Coordinates of C-alpha atoms in Angstrom, one line a residue:
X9 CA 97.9 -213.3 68.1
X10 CA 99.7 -210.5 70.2
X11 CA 97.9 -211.3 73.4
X12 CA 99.4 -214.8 73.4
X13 CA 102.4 -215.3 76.0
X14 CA 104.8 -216.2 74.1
X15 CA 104.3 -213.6 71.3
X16 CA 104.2 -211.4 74.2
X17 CA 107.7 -212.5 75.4
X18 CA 109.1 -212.7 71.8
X19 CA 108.0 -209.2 71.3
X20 CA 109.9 -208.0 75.0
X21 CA 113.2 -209.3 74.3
X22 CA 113.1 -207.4 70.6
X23 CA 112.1 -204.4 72.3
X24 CA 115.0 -204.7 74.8
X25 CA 117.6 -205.8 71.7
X26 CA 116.6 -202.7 69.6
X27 CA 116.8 -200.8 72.4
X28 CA 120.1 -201.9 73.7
X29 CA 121.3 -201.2 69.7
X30 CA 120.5 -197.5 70.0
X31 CA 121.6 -196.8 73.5
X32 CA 125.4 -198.0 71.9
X33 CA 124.4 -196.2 68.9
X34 CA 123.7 -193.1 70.8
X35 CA 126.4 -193.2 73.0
X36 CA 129.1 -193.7 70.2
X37 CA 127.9 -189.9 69.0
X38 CA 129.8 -187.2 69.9
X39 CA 127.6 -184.9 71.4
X40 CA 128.0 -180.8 69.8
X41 CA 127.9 -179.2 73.0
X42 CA 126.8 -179.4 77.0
X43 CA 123.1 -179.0 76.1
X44 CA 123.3 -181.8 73.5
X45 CA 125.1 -183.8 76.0
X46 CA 123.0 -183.6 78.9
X47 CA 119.4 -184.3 75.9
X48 CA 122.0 -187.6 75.2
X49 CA 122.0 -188.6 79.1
X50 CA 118.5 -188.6 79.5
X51 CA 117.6 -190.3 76.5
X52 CA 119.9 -193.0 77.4
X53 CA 118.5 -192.6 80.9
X54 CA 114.8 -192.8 79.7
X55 CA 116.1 -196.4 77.7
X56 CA 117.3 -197.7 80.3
X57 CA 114.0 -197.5 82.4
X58 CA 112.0 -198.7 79.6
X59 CA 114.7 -201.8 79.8
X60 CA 113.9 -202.6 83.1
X61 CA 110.2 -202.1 83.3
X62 CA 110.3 -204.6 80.4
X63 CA 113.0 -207.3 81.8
X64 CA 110.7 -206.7 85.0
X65 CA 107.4 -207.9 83.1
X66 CA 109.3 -211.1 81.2
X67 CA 110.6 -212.3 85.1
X68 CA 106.9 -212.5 85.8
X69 CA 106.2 -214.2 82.5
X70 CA 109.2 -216.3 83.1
X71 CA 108.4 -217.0 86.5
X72 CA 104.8 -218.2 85.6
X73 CA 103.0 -218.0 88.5
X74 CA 99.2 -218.7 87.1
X75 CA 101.0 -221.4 85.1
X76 CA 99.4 -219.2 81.7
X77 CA 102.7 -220.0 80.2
X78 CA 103.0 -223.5 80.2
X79 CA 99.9 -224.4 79.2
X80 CA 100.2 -222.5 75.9
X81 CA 103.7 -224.8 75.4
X82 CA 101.7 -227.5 76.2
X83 CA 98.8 -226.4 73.8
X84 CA 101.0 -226.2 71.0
X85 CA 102.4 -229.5 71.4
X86 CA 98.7 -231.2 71.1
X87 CA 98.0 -231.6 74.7
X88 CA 94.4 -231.8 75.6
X89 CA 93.2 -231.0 78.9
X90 CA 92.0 -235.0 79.2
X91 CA 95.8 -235.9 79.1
X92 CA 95.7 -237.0 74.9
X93 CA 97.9 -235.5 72.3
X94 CA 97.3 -234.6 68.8
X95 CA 99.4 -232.0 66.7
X96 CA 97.7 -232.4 63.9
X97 CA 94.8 -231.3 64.7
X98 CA 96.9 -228.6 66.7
X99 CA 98.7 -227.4 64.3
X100 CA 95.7 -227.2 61.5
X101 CA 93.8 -225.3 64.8
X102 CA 96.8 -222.5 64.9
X103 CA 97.6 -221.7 61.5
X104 CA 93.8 -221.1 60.9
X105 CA 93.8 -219.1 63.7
X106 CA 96.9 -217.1 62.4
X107 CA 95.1 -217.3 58.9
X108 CA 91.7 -215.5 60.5
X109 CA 93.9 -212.6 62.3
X110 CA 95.8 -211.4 59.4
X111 CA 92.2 -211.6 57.3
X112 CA 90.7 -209.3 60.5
X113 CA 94.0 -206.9 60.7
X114 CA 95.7 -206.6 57.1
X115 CA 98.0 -203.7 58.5
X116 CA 99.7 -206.7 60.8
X117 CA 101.1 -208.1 58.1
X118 CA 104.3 -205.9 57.9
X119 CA 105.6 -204.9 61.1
X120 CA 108.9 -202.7 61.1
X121 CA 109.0 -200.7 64.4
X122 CA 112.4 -198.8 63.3
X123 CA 111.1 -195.5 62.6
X124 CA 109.2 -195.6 66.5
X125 CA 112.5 -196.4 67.8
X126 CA 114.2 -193.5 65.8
X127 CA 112.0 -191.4 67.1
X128 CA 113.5 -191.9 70.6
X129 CA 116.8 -190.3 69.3
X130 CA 115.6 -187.1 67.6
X131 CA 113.2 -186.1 70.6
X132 CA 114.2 -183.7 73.4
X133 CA 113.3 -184.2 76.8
X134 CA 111.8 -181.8 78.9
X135 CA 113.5 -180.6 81.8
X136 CA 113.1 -177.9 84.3
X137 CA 115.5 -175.6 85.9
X138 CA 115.4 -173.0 87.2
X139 CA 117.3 -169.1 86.0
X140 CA 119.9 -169.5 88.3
X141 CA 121.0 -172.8 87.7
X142 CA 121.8 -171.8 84.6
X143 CA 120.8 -175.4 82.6
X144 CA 122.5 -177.7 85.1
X145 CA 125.6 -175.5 85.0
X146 CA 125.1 -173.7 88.6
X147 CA 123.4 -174.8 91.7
X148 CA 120.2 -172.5 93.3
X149 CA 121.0 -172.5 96.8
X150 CA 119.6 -169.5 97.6
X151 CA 116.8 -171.1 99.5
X152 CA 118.3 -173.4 101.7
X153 CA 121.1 -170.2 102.4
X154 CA 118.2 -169.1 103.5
X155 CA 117.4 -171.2 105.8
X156 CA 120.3 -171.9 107.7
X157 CA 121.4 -168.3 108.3
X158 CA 118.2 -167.9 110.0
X159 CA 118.2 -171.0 112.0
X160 CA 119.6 -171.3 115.9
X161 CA 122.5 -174.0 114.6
X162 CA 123.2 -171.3 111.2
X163 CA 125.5 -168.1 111.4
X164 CA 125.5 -165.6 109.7
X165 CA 127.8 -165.4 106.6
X166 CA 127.8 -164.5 102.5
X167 CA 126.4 -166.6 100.1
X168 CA 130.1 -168.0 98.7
X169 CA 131.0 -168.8 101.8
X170 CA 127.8 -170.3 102.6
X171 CA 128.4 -173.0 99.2
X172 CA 132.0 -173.7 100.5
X173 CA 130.7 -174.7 104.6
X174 CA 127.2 -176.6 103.7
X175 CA 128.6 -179.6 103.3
X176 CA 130.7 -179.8 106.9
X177 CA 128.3 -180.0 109.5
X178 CA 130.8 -181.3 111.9
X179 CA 131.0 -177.9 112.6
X180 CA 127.5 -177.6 114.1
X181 CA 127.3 -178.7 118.0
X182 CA 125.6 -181.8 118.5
X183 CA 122.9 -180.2 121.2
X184 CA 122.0 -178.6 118.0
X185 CA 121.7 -181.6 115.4
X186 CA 119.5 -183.3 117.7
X187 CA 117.0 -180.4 116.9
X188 CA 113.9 -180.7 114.2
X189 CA 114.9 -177.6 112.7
X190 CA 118.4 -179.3 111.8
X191 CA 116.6 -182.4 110.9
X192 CA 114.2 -180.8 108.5
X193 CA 117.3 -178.3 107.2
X194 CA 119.4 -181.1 106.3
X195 CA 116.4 -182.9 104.3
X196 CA 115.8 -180.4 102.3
X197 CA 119.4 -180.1 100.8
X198 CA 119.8 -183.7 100.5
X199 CA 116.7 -183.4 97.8
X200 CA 117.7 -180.9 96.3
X201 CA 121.0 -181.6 95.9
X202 CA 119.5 -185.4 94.3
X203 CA 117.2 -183.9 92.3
X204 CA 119.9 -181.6 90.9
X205 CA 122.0 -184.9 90.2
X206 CA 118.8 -186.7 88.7
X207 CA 118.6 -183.6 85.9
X208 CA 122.4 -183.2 85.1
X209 CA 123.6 -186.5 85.6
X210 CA 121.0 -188.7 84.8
X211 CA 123.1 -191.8 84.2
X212 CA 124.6 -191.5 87.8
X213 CA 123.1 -194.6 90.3
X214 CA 122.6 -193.1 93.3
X215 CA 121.3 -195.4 94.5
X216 CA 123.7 -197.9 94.1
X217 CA 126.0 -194.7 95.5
X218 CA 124.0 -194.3 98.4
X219 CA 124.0 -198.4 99.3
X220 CA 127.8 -198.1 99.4
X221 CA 128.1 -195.0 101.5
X222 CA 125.6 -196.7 104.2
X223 CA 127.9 -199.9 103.9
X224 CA 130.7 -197.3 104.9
X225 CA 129.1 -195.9 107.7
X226 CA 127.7 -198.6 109.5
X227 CA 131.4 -199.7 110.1
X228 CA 132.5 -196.5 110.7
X229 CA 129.2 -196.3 113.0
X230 CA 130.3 -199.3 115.3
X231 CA 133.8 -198.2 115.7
X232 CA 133.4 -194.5 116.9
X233 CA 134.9 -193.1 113.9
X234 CA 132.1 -191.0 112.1
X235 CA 133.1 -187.1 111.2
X236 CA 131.8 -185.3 114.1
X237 CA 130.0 -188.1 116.4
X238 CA 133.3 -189.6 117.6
X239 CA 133.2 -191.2 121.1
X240 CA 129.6 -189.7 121.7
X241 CA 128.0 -192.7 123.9
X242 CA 124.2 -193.0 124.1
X243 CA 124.2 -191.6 127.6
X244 CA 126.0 -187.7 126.6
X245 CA 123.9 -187.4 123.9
X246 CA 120.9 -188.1 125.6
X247 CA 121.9 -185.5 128.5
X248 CA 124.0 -183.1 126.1
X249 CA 121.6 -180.4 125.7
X250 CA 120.9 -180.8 129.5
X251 CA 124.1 -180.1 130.7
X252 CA 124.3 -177.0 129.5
X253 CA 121.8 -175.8 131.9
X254 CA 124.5 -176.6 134.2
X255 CA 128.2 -177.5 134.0
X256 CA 129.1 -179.6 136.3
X257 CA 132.8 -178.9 135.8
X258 CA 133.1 -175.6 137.2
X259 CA 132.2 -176.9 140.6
X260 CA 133.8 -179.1 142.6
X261 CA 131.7 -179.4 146.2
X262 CA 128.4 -179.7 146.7
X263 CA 128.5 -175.8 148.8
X264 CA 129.4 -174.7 145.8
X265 CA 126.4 -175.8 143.6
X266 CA 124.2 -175.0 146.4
X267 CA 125.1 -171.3 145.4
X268 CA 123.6 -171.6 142.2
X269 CA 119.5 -171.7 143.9
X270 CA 116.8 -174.2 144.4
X271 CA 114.9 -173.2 141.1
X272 CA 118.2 -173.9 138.1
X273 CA 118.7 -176.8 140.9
X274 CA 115.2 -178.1 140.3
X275 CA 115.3 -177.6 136.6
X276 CA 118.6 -179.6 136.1
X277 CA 117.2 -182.3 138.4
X278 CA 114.0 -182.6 136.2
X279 CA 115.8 -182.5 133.1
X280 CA 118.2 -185.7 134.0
X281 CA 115.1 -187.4 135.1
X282 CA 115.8 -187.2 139.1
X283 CA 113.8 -186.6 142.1
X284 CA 113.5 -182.5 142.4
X285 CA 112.2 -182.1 146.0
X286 CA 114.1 -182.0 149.5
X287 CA 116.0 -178.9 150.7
X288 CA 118.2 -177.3 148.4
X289 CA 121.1 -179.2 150.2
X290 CA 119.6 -182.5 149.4
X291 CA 118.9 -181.4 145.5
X292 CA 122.4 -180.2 145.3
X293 CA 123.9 -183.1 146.5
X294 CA 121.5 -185.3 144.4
X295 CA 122.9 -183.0 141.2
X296 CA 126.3 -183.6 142.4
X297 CA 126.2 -187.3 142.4
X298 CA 125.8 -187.5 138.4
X299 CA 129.4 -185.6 137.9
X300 CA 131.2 -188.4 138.7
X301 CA 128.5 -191.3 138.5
X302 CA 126.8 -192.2 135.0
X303 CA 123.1 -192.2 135.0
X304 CA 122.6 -195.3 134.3
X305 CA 124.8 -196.6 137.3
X306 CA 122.9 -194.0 139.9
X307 CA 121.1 -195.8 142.5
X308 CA 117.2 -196.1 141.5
X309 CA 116.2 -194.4 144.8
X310 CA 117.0 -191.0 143.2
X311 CA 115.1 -191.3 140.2
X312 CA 111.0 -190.3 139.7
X313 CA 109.3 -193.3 138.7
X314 CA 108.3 -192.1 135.5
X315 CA 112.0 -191.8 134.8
X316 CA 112.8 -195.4 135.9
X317 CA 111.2 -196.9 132.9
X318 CA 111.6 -195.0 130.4
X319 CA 115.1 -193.9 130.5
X320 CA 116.4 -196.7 128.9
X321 CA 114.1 -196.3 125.5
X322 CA 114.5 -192.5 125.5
X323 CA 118.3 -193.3 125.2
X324 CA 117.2 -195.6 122.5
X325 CA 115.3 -193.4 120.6
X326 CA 118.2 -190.7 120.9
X327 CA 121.0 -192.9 119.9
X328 CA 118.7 -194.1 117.0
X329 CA 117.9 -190.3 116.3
X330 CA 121.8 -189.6 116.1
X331 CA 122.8 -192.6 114.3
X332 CA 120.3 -191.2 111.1
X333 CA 121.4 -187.4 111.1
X334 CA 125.2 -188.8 110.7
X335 CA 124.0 -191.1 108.2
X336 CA 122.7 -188.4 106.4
X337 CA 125.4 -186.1 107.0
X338 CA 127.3 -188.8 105.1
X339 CA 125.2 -189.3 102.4
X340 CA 125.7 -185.1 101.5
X341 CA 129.2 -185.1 102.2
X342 CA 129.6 -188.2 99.4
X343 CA 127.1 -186.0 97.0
X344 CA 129.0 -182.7 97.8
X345 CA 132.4 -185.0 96.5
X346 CA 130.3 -185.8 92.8
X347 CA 129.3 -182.2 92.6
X348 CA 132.2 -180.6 93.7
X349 CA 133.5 -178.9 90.0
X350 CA 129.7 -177.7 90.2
X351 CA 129.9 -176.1 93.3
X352 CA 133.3 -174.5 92.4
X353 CA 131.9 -173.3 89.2
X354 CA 129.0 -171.6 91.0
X355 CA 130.7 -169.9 93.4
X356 CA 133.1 -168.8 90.3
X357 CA 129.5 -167.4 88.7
X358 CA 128.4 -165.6 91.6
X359 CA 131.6 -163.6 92.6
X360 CA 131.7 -162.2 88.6
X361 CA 128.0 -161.7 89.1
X362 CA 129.0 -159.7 92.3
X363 CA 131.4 -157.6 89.8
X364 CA 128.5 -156.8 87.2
X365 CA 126.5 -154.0 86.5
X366 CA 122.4 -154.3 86.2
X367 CA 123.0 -153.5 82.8
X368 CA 125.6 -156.7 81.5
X369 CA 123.9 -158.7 83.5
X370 CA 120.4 -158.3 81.8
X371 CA 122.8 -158.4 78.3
X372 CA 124.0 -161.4 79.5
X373 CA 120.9 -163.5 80.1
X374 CA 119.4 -162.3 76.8
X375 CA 122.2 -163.8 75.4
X376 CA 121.8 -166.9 77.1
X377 CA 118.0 -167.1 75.8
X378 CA 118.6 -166.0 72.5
X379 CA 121.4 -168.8 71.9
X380 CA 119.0 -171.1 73.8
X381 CA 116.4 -170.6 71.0
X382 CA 118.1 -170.8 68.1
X383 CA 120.9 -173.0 69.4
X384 CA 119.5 -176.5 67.2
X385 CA 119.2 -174.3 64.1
X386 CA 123.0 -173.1 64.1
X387 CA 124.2 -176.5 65.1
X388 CA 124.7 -177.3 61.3
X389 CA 125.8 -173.8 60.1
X390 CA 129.5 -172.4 60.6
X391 CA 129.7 -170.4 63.8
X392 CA 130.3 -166.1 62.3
X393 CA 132.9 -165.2 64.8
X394 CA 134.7 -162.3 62.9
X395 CA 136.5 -161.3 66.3
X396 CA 138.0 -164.7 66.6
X397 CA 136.5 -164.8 70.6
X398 CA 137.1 -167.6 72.1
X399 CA 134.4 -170.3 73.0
X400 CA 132.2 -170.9 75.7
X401 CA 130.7 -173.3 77.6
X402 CA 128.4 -173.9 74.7
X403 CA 130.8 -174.2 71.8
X404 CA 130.1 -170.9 70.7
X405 CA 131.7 -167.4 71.2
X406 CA 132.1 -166.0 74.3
X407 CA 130.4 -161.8 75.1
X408 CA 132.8 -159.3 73.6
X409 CA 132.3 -157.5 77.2
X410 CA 133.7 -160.7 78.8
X411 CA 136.2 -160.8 76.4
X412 CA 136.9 -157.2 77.2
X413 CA 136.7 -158.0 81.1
X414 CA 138.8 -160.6 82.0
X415 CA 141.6 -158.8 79.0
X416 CA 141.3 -162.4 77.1
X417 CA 143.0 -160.2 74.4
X418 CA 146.3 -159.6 76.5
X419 CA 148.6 -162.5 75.1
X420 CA 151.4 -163.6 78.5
X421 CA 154.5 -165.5 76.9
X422 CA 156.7 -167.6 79.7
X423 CA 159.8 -168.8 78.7
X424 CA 159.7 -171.1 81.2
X425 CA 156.8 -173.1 79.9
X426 CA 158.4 -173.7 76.6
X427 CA 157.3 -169.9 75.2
X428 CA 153.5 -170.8 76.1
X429 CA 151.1 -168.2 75.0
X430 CA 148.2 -167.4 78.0
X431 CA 146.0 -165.3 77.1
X432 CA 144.3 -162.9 80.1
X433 CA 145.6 -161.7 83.6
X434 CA 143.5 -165.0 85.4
X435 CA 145.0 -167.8 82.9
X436 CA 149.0 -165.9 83.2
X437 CA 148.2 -166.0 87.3
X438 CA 146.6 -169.8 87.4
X439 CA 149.7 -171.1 85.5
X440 CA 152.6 -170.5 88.3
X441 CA 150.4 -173.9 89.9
X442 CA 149.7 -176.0 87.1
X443 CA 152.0 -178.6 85.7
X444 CA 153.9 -176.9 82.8
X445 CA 155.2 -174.1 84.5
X446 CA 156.0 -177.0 87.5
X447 CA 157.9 -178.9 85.2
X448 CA 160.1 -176.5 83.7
X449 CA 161.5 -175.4 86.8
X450 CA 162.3 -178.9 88.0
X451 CA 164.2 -179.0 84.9
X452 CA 165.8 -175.5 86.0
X453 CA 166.3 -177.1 89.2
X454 CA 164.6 -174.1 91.2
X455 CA 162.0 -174.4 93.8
X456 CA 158.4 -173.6 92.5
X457 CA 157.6 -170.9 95.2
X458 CA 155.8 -167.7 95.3
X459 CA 159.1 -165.8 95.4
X460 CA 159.0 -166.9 91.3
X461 CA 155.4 -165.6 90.7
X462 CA 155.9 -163.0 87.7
X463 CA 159.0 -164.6 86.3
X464 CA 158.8 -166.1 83.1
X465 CA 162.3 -165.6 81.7
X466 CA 165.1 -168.6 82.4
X467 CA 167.8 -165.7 83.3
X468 CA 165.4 -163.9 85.7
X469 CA 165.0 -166.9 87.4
X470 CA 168.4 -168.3 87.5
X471 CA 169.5 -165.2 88.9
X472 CA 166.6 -164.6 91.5
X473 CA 167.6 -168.0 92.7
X474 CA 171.5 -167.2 93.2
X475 CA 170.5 -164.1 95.1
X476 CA 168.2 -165.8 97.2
X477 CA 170.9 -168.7 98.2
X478 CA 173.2 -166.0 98.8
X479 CA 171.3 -164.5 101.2
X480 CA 169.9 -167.9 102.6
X481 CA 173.9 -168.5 103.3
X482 CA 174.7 -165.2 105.2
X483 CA 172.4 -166.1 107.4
X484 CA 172.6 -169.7 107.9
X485 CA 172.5 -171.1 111.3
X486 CA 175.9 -172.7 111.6
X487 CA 176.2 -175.2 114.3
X488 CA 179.6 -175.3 114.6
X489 CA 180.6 -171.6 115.0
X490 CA 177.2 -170.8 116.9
X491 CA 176.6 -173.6 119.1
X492 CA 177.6 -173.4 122.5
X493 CA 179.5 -175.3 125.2
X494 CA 179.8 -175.0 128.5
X495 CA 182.5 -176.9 130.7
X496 CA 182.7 -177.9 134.5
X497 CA 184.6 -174.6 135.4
X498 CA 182.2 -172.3 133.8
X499 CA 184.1 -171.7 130.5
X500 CA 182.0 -171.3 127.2
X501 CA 183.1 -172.9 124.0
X502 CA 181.9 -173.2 120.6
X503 CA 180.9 -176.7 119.1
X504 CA 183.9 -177.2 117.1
X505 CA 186.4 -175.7 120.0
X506 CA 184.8 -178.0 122.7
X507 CA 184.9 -181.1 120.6
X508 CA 188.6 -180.4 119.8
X509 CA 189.2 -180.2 123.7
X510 CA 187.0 -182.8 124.8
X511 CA 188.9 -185.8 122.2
X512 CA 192.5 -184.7 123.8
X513 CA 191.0 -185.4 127.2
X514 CA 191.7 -181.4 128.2
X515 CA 188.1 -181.4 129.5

């Protein structure tokens, strides 16, 4: 009965309708905290795969390629394979078959696949990060710091700085892009960077992401304009890393490159693919030729003949070489841009790290674990906060040290704002920028500047602001009084005095 093909098709599209039902059903559930939320993604996510792999296997079906499907329909209409029809007989033929299946499997008789499908709400999938991560909160870089610092394109700097330059590579000379080293370096934080995506946004296409940003570039590709590979023709990056044996710029006569010796001479020769031998006149003249010439417009004579045919595909090869390190340099800048409250946030988490003893920080991830365990269980109970601490990332109460720390019990009142409570030094600071505090001093009509940090009374401010236009007006640059005029004769005249003069035709 179930191996038929059309039972089998019959049976997809319900599995793809009840599935379709729950993802909605899921996804109008308000998720308790950031753990539940991201479980809720990749259930969704794991739904959605199951959707396609089965809308993949009914195209075949559909499709019908061994023809299995239509000669079923035309089975059940009482074709014979001689051409003939009867649907009697057909039908009679069917139902006994039907009759002799549900004698041979009793247990088919009532299918209700609900509770299976439940399941695929209450499970939790499994998935993997690491300490520092933090459970898709932080990104683990540490690795790929690593790396660069101790590679020849890297420099050395601290870790925060490190997250806030990773993702601008234009900064790195080309000579050094075209290395392997870059290359592999730049691989390795493109997948981890996806894979961190794949675990805390499941639901994100990147690859639908990615087609778009390679849409982007190649038009950015053919007209020049691509971060950090501007105006770079085939020919300078196939000889970049060759000139800087050496610069042709700093000489301008063949005497003078002749001072530089037959053996850099020979080497610079070799590495643009010319002859190296004659006397060290001859090479440096040869050498001297490409400052103003292009390579490819040299006369052939010059060149080795191993050089002669394959110049043209080593350019090849390099400009195809460049053209996929700046597509990948655009694919991480685009990824940096989805992650970039991530990257804040982890930068954030390192500097207070930075500011902790051994001590809270080993009270602080034991924390973490303990509310990891027993975070389901006290989902449905009411959270004991007797301290009235305010909540976390996870919708529970933050450490009484932090509290203690960043002096969350220190309540900041500006006037300003409407008589808005902040509570700590950091959220009193980070208001002077954000909207509210903006606002009401548009309303004051005073300039939002840093000369204002600190005031939070109307008065303050209204005087502050008088004593700075006073001052602004003493001393004012006055055009009139302090601009001056000189006539014919010598004599020197103010703005006002010369204009006075010059209208009654005294000057």
């Amino acid at each position: 009965m179930s191996a038929t093909v059309l039972e089998v098709t019959r049976s997809a599209h319900e599995d793809v309708e009840r599935l379709e039902r729950l993802i909605v059903r899921e996804l109008q559930r308000e998720p308790a905290n950031n753990r539940d939320r991201l479980f809720q993604s990749h259930r969704v996510r794991h739904m959605i795969d199951v959707i396609t792999s089965t809308t993949d296997k009914l195209i075949d079906i559909y499709e019908d390629k061994d023809n299995a499907r239509k000669d079923e329909i035309a089975a059940l209409g009482g074709q014979t394979a001689s051409g003939t029809t009867n649907l009697f007989s057909a039908f009679y033929d069917r139902l006994k078959e039907i009759r002799d299946y549900h004698r041979r499997h009793p247990a088919a008789r009532v299918v209700d696949a609900t509770e299976e499908y439940e399941e695929l709400l209450k499970e939790e999938p499994h998935i993997e990060f690491s300490g520092e991560e933090g459970f898709g909160r932080y990104l683990d870089m540490h690795e790929l710091y690593n790396e660069y610092i101790n590679s020849k394109f890297g420099e050395t700097m601290e870790y925060t700085a490190f997250l806030d330059s990773f993702s601008q590579m234009q900064k790195v000379p080309c000579n050094l892009k075209l290395s392997r080293q870059y290359i592999e370096y730049l691989e390795h934080v493109l997948e981890y960077l996806i894979s961190f995506v794949e675990r805390t946004q499941p639901l994100q296409d990147l690859d639908r992401l990615f087609a778009k940003v390679g849409t982007e570039f190649e038009q950015l590709w053919a007209d020049g304009k691509v971060l950090g590979w501007e105006n770079k023709g085939s020919e300078d990056g196939l000889i970049q890393s060759q000139e800087a044996v050496i610069d042709l710029d700093y000489y301008s006569s063949v005497e003078e490159l002749m001072e530089v010796g037959p053996e850099k001479l020979k080497e610079a020769l070799a590495a643009r693919g010319l002859k190296t031998g004659g006397t060290l006149q001859q090479r440096a003249e040869r050498l001297f030729l490409t400052k103003y010439t292009p390579l490819d417009q040299l006369d052939r004579k010059h060149f080795t003949k191993d050089s002669r045919n394959t110049q043209q595909n080593g350019a090849a090869e390099q400009m195809s070489t460049k053209k996929e390190i700046a597509l990948m340099e655009a694919k991480l800048q685009r990824i940096c841009e989805l992650l970039k409250e991530v990257i804040e946030q982890t930068k954030e988490n390192v500097e207070k790290k930075q500011a902790l003893t051994y001590e809270e920080m080993e009270a602080e991830r034991e924390e973490e674990v303990i509310q990891a365990d027993t975070e389901s269980d006290d989902e449905e109970q009411q959270i004991y906060n007797p301290l009235k601490l305010p909540m976390g990332w996870d919708g529970k109460p933050i450490p009484y040290w932090l509290y203690k720390l960043h002096g969350l019990g220190q309540e900041f009142k500006c006037e300003i704002c409407g008589n808005q409570s902040y509570w700590g030094r950091r959220a009193f600071e980070r208001h002077f920028k954000e909207w509210r505090h903006q606002h009401g001093m548009r309303c004051l009509n005073i300039p939002n500047t840093k000369n204002f940090n600190e005031i939070t009374s109307i008065q303050e401010a209204k005087e502050l602001w008088e004593k700075i236009q006073e001052r602004q007006g003493l001393s004012k640059w006055r055009p009139d009084l302090e601009e001056e005029y000189e006539d014919r004769e010598g004599n020197i005249y103010n703005k006002k005095t010369f204009t006075d003069l010059q209208r009654q035709g005294l000057i």
